[in-house]
Short mmCIF file of C-alpha atoms in Angstrom, two decimals:
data_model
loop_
_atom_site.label_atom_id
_atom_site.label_comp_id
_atom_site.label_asym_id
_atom_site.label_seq_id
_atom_site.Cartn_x
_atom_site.Cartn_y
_atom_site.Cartn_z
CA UNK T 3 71.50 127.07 65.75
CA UNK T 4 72.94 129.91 67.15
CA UNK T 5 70.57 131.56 69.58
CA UNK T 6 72.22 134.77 69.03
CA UNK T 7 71.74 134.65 65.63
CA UNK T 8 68.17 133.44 66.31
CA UNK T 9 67.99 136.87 68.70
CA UNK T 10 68.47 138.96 65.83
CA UNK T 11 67.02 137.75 63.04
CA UNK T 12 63.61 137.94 65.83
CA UNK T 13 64.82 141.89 66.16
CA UNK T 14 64.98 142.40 62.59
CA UNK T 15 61.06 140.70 61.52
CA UNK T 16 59.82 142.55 64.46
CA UNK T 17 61.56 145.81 63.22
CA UNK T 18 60.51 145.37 59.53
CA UNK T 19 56.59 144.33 60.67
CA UNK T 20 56.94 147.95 62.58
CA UNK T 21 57.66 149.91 59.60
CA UNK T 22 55.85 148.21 57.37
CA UNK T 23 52.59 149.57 55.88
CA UNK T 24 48.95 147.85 55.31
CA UNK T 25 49.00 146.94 51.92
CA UNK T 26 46.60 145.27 49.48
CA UNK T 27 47.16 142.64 47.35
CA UNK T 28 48.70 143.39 43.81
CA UNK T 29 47.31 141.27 41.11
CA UNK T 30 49.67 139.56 38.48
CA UNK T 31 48.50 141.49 35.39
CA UNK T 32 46.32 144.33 36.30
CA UNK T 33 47.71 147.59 38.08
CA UNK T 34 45.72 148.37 41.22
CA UNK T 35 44.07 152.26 41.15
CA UNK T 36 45.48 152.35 45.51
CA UNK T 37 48.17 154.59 45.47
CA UNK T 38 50.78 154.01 48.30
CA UNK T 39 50.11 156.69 50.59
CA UNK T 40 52.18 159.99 50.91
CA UNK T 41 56.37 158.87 51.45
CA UNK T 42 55.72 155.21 51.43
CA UNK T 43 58.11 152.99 49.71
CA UNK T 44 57.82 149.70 47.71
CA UNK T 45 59.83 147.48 46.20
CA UNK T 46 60.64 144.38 44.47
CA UNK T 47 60.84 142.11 41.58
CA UNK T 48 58.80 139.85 39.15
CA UNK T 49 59.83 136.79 37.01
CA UNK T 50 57.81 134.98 34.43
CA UNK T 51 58.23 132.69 31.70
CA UNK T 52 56.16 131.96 28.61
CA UNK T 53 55.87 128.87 26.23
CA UNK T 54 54.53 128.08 23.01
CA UNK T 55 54.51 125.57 20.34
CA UNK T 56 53.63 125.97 16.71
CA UNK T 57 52.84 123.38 14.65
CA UNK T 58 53.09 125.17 10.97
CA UNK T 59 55.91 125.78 11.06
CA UNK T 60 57.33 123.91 13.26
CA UNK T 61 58.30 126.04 16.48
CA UNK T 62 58.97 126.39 20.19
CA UNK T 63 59.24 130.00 21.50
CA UNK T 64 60.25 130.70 25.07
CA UNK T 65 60.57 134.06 26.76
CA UNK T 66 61.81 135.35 30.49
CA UNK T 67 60.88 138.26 31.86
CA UNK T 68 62.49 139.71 34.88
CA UNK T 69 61.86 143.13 36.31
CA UNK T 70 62.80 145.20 39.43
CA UNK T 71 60.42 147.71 40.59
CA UNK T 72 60.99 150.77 43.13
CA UNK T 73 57.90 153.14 43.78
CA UNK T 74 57.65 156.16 46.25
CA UNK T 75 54.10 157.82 47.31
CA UNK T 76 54.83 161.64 46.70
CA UNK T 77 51.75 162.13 47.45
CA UNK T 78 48.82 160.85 48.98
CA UNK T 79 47.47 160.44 45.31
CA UNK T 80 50.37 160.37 43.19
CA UNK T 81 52.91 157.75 42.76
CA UNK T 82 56.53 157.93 40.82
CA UNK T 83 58.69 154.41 40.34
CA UNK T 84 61.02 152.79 38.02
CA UNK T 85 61.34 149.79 36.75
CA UNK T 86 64.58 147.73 35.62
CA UNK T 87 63.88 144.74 33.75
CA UNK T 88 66.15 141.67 32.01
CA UNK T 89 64.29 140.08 29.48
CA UNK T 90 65.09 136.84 26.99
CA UNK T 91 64.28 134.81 24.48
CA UNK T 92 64.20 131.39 22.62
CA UNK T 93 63.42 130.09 19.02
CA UNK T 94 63.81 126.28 18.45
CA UNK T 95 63.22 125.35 14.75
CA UNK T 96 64.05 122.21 12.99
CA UNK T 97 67.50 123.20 11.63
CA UNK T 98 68.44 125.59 14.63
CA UNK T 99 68.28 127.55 17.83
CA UNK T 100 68.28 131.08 18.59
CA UNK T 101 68.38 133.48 21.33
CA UNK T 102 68.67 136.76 22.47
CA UNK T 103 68.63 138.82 25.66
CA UNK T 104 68.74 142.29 27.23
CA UNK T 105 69.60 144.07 30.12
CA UNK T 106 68.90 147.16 31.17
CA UNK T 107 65.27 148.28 29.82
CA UNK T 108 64.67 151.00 32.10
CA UNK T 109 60.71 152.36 32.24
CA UNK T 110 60.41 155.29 34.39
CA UNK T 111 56.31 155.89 35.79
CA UNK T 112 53.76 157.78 37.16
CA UNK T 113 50.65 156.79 38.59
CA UNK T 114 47.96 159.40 39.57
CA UNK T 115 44.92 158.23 41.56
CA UNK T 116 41.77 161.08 40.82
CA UNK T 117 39.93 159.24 42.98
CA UNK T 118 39.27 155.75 45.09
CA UNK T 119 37.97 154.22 41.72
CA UNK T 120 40.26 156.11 38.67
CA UNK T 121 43.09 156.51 38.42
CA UNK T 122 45.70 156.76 35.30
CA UNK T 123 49.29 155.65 34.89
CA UNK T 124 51.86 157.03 32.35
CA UNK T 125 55.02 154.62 31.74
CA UNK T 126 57.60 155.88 29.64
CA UNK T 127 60.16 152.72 28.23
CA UNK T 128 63.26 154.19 27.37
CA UNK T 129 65.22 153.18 24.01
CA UNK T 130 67.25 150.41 23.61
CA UNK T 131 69.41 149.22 20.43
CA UNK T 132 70.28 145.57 19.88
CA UNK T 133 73.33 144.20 20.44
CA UNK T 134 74.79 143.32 16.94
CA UNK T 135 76.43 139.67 18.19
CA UNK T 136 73.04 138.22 18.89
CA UNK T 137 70.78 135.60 16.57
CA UNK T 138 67.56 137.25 18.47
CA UNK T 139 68.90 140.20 19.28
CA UNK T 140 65.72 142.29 21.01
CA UNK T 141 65.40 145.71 21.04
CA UNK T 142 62.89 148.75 21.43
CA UNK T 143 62.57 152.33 20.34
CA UNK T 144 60.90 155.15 23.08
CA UNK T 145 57.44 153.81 23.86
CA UNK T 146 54.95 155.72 25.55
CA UNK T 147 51.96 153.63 27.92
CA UNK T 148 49.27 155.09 29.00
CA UNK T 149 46.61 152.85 31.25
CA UNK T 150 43.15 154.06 32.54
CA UNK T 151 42.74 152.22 35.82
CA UNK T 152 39.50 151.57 37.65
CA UNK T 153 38.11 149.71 40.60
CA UNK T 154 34.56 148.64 40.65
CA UNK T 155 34.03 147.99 44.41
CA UNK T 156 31.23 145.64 43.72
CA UNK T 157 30.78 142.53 46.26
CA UNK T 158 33.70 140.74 45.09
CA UNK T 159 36.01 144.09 44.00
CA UNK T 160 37.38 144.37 40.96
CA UNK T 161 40.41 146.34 39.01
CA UNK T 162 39.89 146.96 35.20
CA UNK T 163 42.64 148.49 32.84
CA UNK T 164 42.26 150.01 29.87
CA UNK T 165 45.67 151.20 27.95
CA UNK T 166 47.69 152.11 24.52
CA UNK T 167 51.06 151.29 23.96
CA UNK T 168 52.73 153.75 21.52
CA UNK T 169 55.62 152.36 19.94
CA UNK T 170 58.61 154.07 18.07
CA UNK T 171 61.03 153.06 15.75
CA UNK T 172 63.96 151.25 16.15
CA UNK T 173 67.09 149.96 13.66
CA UNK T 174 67.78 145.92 13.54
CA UNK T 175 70.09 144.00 11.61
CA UNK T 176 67.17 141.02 11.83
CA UNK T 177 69.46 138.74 13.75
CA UNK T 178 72.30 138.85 10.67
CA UNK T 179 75.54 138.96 12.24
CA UNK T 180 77.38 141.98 10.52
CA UNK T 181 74.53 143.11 8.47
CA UNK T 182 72.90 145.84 7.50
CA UNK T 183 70.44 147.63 9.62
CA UNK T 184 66.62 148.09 8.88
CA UNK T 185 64.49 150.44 10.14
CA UNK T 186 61.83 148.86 11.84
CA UNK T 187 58.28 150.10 12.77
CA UNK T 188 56.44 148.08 15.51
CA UNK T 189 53.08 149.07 15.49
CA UNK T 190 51.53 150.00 18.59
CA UNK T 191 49.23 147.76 21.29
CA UNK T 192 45.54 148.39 22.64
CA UNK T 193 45.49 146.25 25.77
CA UNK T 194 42.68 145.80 28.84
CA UNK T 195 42.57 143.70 31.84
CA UNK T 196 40.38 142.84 34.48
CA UNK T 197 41.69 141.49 37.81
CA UNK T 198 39.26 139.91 40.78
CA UNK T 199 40.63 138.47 44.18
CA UNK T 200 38.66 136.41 47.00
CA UNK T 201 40.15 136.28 50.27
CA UNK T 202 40.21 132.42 51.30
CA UNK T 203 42.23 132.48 55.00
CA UNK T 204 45.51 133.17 56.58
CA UNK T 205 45.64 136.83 54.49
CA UNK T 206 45.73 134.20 51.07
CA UNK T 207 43.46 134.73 48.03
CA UNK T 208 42.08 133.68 45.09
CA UNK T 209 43.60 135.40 41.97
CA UNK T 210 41.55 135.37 38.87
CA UNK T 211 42.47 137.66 35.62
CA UNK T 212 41.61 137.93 31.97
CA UNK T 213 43.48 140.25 30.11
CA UNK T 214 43.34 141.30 25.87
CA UNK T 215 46.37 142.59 23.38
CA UNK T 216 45.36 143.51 19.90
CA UNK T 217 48.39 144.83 17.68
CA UNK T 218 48.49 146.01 14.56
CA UNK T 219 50.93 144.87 11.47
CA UNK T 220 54.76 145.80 11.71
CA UNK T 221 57.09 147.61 8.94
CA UNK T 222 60.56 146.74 8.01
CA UNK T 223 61.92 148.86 5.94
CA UNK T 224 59.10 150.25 4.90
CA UNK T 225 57.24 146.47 3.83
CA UNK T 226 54.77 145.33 6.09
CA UNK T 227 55.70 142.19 7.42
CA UNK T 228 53.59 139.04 7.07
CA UNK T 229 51.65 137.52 10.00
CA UNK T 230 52.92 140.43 12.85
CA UNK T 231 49.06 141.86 13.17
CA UNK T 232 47.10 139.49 15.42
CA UNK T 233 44.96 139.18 18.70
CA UNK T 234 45.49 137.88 21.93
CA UNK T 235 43.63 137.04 25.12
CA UNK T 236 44.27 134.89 28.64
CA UNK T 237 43.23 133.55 31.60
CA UNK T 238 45.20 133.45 34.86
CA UNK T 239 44.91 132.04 37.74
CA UNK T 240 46.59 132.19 41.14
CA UNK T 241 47.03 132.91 44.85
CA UNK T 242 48.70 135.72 46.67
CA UNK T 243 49.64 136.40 50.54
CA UNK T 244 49.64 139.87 52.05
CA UNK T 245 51.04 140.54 55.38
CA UNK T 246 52.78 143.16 57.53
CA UNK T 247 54.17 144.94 54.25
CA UNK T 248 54.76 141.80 51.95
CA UNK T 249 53.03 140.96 49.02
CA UNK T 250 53.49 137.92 47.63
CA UNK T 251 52.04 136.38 44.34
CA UNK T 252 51.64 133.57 41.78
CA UNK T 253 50.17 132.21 39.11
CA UNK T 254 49.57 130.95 35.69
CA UNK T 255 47.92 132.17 32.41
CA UNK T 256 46.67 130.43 29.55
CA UNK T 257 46.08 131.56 25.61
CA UNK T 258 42.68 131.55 24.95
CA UNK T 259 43.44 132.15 21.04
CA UNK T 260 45.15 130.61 18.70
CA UNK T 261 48.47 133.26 18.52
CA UNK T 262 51.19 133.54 15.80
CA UNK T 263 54.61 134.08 17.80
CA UNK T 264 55.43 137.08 15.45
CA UNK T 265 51.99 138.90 16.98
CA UNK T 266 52.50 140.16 20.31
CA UNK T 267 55.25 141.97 22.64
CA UNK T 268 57.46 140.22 24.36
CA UNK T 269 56.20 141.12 27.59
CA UNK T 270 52.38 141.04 27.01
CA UNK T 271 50.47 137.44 25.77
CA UNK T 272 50.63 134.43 27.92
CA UNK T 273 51.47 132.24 24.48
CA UNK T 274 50.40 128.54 25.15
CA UNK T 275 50.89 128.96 29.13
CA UNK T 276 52.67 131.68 31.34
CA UNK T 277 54.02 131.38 35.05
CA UNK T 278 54.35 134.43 37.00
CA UNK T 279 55.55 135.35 40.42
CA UNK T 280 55.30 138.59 42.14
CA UNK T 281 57.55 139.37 45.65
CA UNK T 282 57.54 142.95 46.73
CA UNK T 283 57.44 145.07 50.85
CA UNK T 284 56.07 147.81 51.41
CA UNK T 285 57.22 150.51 54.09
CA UNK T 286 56.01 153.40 56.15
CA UNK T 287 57.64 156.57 57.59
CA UNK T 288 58.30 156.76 60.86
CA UNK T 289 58.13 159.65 62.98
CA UNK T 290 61.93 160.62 64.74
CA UNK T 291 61.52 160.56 68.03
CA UNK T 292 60.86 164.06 70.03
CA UNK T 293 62.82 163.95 72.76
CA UNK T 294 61.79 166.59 75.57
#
């Protein structure tokens, strides 16, 4: 190798562990109440990938979930971000395949900590319309989340959330190619999740969460649709590392209940089993130097 090149890559860790700020670990699920501190930065990305099988009828369902995060402290207290996500889907039946994906779902946010142990969050998903050419095309109308977050600094710490997805309206051709389009209503999400971490060695810990969706039952066209109301609840498990400004994370979830695929969001319910990974760094400002 190079030692030149080994001479700078040295310059740049040490530079980046210099700027970079203490951070906590960030669960999987559960938003943290820690705001970043006044002018720190953080950024990103997330990937994670659901399955599930149904047996009547016969189904797979697969979705990925990609997003890109960029938050700024304002304040010491208040947090702004955005969030840029690619999402996609699957449905294997007996007599076909379909799928459908999106770019582009932008979710502006806000996060306000009132104190160490509450804070609240505000996440506004912008519209997006299908596009026409897909079998499973996905789509959204302007949803509005709002999370209560707490941390219970008990012996082993823990985060809670407790949130309400308000969902809008949307139009959908229903994955017909050239057809007309329906107006659909979604109905909207209660969700809660509880996140706990135990520090093992080497700035690695033990990631335990359990998180609940309940939804209510979707209209199209007016007719509520069959099977679209439901419950779900999982279990995750996983590890993440936090040094020098990164935070690194991984896991996977379980369904604990016994889900119809037509139930839940896309991007909340772990299905039959969910992987997740979480990279993101963290930086500081720095002073300019005063020179005399």
């Amino acid at each position: 190798m190079n030692p030149r090149s080994v001479s700078r890559a040295a310059v740049a860790l040490t530079l980046l562990s210099a700027l970079a700020a203490p951070v906590v670990a960030h669960p999987l699920i559960t938003e943290p109440v820690a705001p970043l501190g006044s002018l720190m930065f953080e950024s990103g990305f997330a990937a994670s990938y659901r399955h599930d099988e149904f047996r009547d009828p016969k189904l797979t369902y697969e979705t990925a979930n990609i997003p890109f995060e960029a938050r700024i402290g304002v304040t010491n207290r208040l947090d702004a971000g955005v969030q840029m996500s690619f999402l996609s889907q699957r449905l294997q039946t007996p007599a076909a395949d379909y799928k459908g994906s999106r770019t582009s779902l932008f979710s502006p946010e806000l996060k306000y900590a009132f104190h160490d142990n509450f804070g609240l969050q505000f996440v506004y998903h912008h519209a997006l319309g299908e596009e026409g050419s897909q079998e499973l095309a996905i789509a959204r109308g302007d949803d509005y989340e709002v999370k209560a977050l707490f941390h219970l600094p008990l012996r082993v710490p823990l985060e809670l959330n407790v949130g309400y997805l308000f969902r809008n309206d949307y139009f959908s051709a229903l994955g017909i190619k050239g057809g007309p389009k329906y107006r659909v209503d979604p109905a909207d999400i209660f969700e809660t999740s509880l996140a706990a971490e135990i520090p093992i060695h080497w700035h690695i810990a033990l990631l335990t969460e359990a998180a609940y969706y309940a939804v209510g039952k979707q209209r199209v066209a007016g007719l509520p649709e069959a099977k679209s109301n439901g419950t779900a609840a999982d279990a995750l498990v996983g590890l993440t590392w936090t040094y020098a400004g990164w935070n690194i994370g991984s896991g996977v979830a379980f369904g604990l209940l016994d889900e119809s695929h037509t139930s839940f969001n896309l991007e909340r319910g772990a299905g039959d089993y969910e992987l997740r990974f979480r990279l993101s760094y963290r930086l500081k400002p720095r002073k300019p130097d005063v020179q005399s």
